[in-house]
């Protein structure tokens, strides 16, 4: 069962990472979504109307979510002031992946669709009401291209580290991550197109994307100007999962060291303060790459 709490989830690992392995495999396309399809629950009748139930993967020590879509969605909910219950578990949504939400008896999948539904229902501040076209393009660039470079840096270049990060208590699951899940993700990268290129070209393209996004932001506080929009939540989730992750890559080095990415570094801190406030530090989430893994 997922563990639910008002606001952010209690910082505990799931009792069985065997379930987490099934969830990760589902994301990789190894488990049919039908196997994890939701079943009606009696307690659903007791759920509060208008309250969002956010379903996302269990936390790992020192980090809220290694899934950029999950981190993006929770950050958006916080920015928009949407009341939510954070349900940490491995139950998949209607599309066989996470995150997903339940609201007013409806299961809504996919972070982008969720944002649209929440704004349609007028839950929270409508952050995208006046989102500039350039912000929309930056958001899509990060979600549909840079995201896959993150996947490459983890599952193709560091499957052992992925295994120890996500499944530290299980030697078997570490082997599954490297020998089963990683090959499936390699096929997904190939199907996407980015994975067909050599390593240097993958990182060159992703770096150029990040540079364009950084230039688009420029000296503005947020992609929406003076106020944040959903593009800010996306950018936060992507940049944080590169810059503050244990997975070394040329992208992490560039974001950390190069002046052209100063707008993204400042934006990271700005969104962190606006969306998370003191909660981030209270939960022991880090603000830099783990020292032992820093390149």
XYZ file of C-alpha atoms in Angstrom:
295
model
C 0.000 0.000 0.000
C 1.154 3.564 -0.571
C 1.868 5.593 2.521
C -0.002 8.890 2.507
C 0.570 12.026 4.512
C -0.784 15.542 4.447
C 1.634 17.658 2.410
C 5.106 16.123 1.909
C 5.524 12.431 2.626
C 7.124 10.992 5.709
C 10.798 10.374 5.005
C 10.894 6.596 5.195
C 11.876 3.977 2.674
C 9.313 1.477 1.506
C 9.409 -1.720 3.519
C 9.942 -3.787 0.387
C 12.017 -2.572 -2.542
C 10.822 -5.646 -4.425
C 7.663 -3.668 -5.163
C 9.790 -0.704 -6.231
C 11.591 -2.936 -8.697
C 8.277 -3.843 -10.299
C 7.403 -0.155 -10.556
C 10.721 0.751 -12.148
C 10.427 -2.110 -14.573
C 6.969 -0.897 -15.501
C 8.363 2.520 -16.313
C 10.975 0.854 -18.486
C 8.286 -1.036 -20.324
C 9.071 -4.419 -18.835
C 5.798 -4.885 -16.996
C 2.480 -4.370 -18.710
C 0.495 -1.556 -17.188
C -2.453 -3.904 -16.827
C -0.616 -5.786 -14.093
C -0.520 -2.657 -11.970
C -3.934 -1.280 -12.911
C -5.732 0.353 -10.056
C -8.443 -1.568 -8.260
C -11.405 0.152 -6.622
C -10.846 0.706 -2.924
C -13.459 1.248 -0.286
C -11.502 4.146 1.203
C -11.838 6.081 -2.073
C -15.378 6.883 -1.020
C -13.974 8.775 1.961
C -11.645 11.018 -0.028
C -12.181 14.722 0.319
C -13.630 16.507 -2.747
C -11.182 18.917 -4.356
C -8.222 17.434 -2.483
C -5.400 16.150 -4.702
C -3.876 12.757 -3.903
C -0.395 12.737 -5.454
C 1.051 9.317 -6.228
C 4.811 9.136 -6.692
C 7.743 6.839 -5.974
C 9.150 6.407 -2.442
C 11.825 8.869 -1.396
C 15.476 7.868 -1.309
C 17.896 9.133 1.365
C 18.707 12.784 0.812
C 16.533 13.271 -2.267
C 12.791 13.761 -2.895
C 12.627 11.986 -6.265
C 15.039 10.832 -8.947
C 12.085 10.995 -11.331
C 12.070 14.492 -12.888
C 8.316 14.289 -13.667
C 7.547 13.480 -10.023
C 9.734 16.281 -8.696
C 8.283 18.652 -11.292
C 4.702 17.904 -10.258
C 5.244 18.243 -6.520
C 7.105 21.509 -7.125
C 4.236 22.758 -9.290
C 1.660 21.885 -6.606
C 3.698 23.829 -4.077
C 4.155 26.826 -6.375
C 0.453 26.918 -7.204
C -0.647 26.459 -3.600
C -2.641 23.316 -4.369
C -3.646 21.335 -1.279
C -2.474 17.752 -1.676
C -1.839 14.474 0.087
C 1.517 12.966 -0.824
C 1.112 9.207 -1.368
C 4.477 7.498 -1.677
C 4.309 4.037 -3.156
C 4.602 2.083 -6.379
C 1.029 1.900 -7.626
C 0.953 2.894 -11.289
C -1.599 5.260 -12.794
C -3.817 4.754 -15.848
C -0.857 5.001 -18.256
C 1.235 2.553 -16.266
C 3.646 5.144 -14.865
C 4.142 7.780 -12.190
C 3.327 10.460 -11.177
C -0.444 10.468 -11.263
C -3.144 11.982 -9.104
C -6.609 11.269 -7.832
C -8.993 14.199 -7.544
C -12.773 14.148 -7.234
C -12.839 10.417 -7.920
C -10.864 10.746 -11.156
C -7.435 9.203 -11.788
C -5.343 11.569 -13.904
C -2.010 10.434 -15.405
C 1.007 12.337 -16.770
C 2.427 15.465 -15.134
C 1.567 17.749 -18.057
C -2.027 16.504 -18.255
C -2.336 16.829 -14.495
C -1.304 20.499 -14.591
C -3.907 21.132 -17.303
C -6.662 19.363 -15.333
C -5.821 21.221 -12.123
C -5.971 24.558 -13.896
C -9.239 23.600 -15.596
C -10.694 22.721 -12.192
C -9.339 26.025 -10.840
C -7.402 24.295 -8.098
C -4.651 26.579 -6.891
C -3.240 29.609 -8.676
C -3.539 29.314 -12.496
C 0.191 29.686 -13.097
C 0.024 29.109 -16.855
C -2.720 31.617 -17.541
C -0.216 34.039 -19.106
C 2.732 31.721 -19.760
C 4.870 33.196 -22.569
C 5.294 31.062 -25.717
C 9.068 30.972 -25.143
C 8.478 29.431 -21.711
C 6.337 26.701 -23.278
C 9.106 25.916 -25.767
C 11.706 25.810 -22.987
C 9.506 23.428 -21.024
C 9.070 21.071 -23.969
C 12.814 21.140 -24.706
C 13.610 20.086 -21.170
C 10.905 17.429 -20.923
C 11.251 15.824 -24.332
C 14.992 16.057 -24.984
C 17.190 16.975 -22.016
C 15.265 14.456 -19.903
C 16.519 11.646 -22.137
C 20.113 12.784 -21.716
C 19.571 12.408 -17.963
C 18.256 8.898 -18.545
C 21.349 8.137 -20.644
C 23.734 9.485 -17.984
C 22.196 7.166 -15.408
C 21.045 3.943 -16.966
C 23.612 3.646 -19.767
C 26.686 5.188 -18.175
C 26.167 4.328 -14.502
C 23.780 1.375 -14.067
C 25.718 0.134 -11.030
C 25.334 3.503 -9.318
C 21.631 3.559 -10.200
C 21.256 0.160 -8.597
C 23.072 1.146 -5.407
C 21.189 4.457 -5.219
C 17.705 3.031 -5.677
C 18.122 -0.516 -4.357
C 20.920 -0.251 -1.820
C 19.484 -2.959 0.420
C 19.100 -5.630 -2.240
C 21.924 -7.271 -4.177
C 19.382 -9.049 -6.365
C 17.638 -5.835 -7.352
C 20.968 -4.212 -8.191
C 21.564 -7.043 -10.650
C 18.045 -6.643 -12.038
C 18.646 -2.909 -12.522
C 21.858 -3.501 -14.470
C 20.970 -6.637 -16.410
C 17.242 -6.232 -17.062
C 16.066 -2.655 -16.674
C 19.120 -0.909 -18.179
C 18.954 -2.880 -21.487
C 15.235 -2.075 -21.777
C 15.928 1.622 -21.255
C 18.689 1.453 -23.854
C 16.067 0.262 -26.344
C 13.770 3.122 -25.303
C 16.573 5.617 -25.877
C 17.193 4.125 -29.307
C 13.492 4.372 -30.142
C 13.444 7.995 -29.007
C 16.339 8.729 -31.364
C 18.822 10.346 -28.999
C 20.261 6.972 -28.022
C 21.326 6.304 -31.621
C 24.042 8.945 -31.354
C 27.564 8.671 -29.894
C 28.100 9.805 -26.318
C 29.730 13.100 -27.255
C 26.861 14.016 -29.569
C 24.221 13.184 -26.949
C 25.818 15.521 -24.457
C 26.540 18.201 -27.066
C 22.876 18.350 -27.992
C 21.656 18.378 -24.402
C 24.178 21.061 -23.456
C 23.004 23.229 -26.356
C 19.404 22.763 -25.172
C 20.305 23.821 -21.636
C 22.210 26.831 -22.965
C 19.172 27.901 -24.998
C 16.889 27.509 -21.980
C 19.327 29.501 -19.835
C 19.423 32.287 -22.439
C 15.625 32.263 -22.627
C 15.412 32.792 -18.874
C 18.132 35.440 -18.907
C 17.839 37.947 -16.079
C 14.162 37.192 -15.372
C 13.230 35.751 -12.015
C 10.979 33.135 -13.608
C 10.005 31.932 -17.063
C 6.699 33.692 -16.552
C 8.499 36.934 -15.690
C 7.814 38.182 -12.179
C 5.696 35.132 -11.305
C 6.391 31.410 -11.840
C 4.614 29.091 -14.266
C 4.759 25.339 -14.875
C 7.943 25.795 -16.940
C 9.686 26.851 -13.728
C 8.691 23.608 -12.008
C 9.970 21.632 -15.001
C 13.264 23.510 -15.104
C 13.765 23.062 -11.367
C 13.199 19.306 -11.575
C 15.525 18.837 -14.555
C 18.371 21.059 -13.357
C 18.236 19.735 -9.779
C 18.321 16.149 -11.040
C 21.487 16.972 -12.977
C 23.333 19.403 -10.736
C 22.559 17.912 -7.330
C 22.510 14.227 -8.272
C 25.181 11.583 -7.615
C 25.446 10.846 -11.358
C 28.495 12.544 -12.877
C 28.186 13.791 -16.450
C 29.428 16.591 -18.718
C 26.048 18.252 -18.171
C 26.579 18.384 -14.417
C 30.052 19.846 -14.890
C 28.747 22.505 -17.286
C 25.822 23.510 -15.066
C 28.131 23.779 -12.083
C 31.050 25.621 -13.654
C 30.105 27.560 -16.785
C 29.011 31.205 -16.645
C 26.372 30.768 -19.340
C 24.407 28.609 -16.908
C 24.453 31.163 -14.085
C 20.776 32.035 -14.798
C 19.795 28.375 -14.277
C 21.765 28.106 -11.043
C 20.135 31.250 -9.681
C 16.736 30.026 -10.864
C 17.241 26.725 -9.046
C 17.735 28.515 -5.732
C 14.859 30.900 -6.443
C 12.320 28.154 -7.144
C 13.606 26.126 -4.203
C 12.925 29.041 -1.855
C 9.534 29.865 -3.391
C 8.142 26.336 -3.659
C 9.804 24.377 -0.881
C 10.893 26.967 1.662
C 12.258 25.361 4.816
C 10.732 21.967 3.971
C 13.656 21.028 1.716
C 16.266 21.308 4.455
C 13.995 19.891 7.149
C 13.712 16.708 5.125
C 17.458 16.457 4.702
C 17.446 16.961 0.943
C 20.832 18.020 -0.387
C 21.737 21.152 -2.345
C 24.789 19.727 -4.107
C 26.114 16.489 -5.535
C 27.225 13.998 -2.867
C 30.918 14.774 -2.161
C 32.065 11.202 -2.770
C 30.521 11.271 -6.250
C 31.389 14.841 -7.257
C 33.471 15.008 -10.419
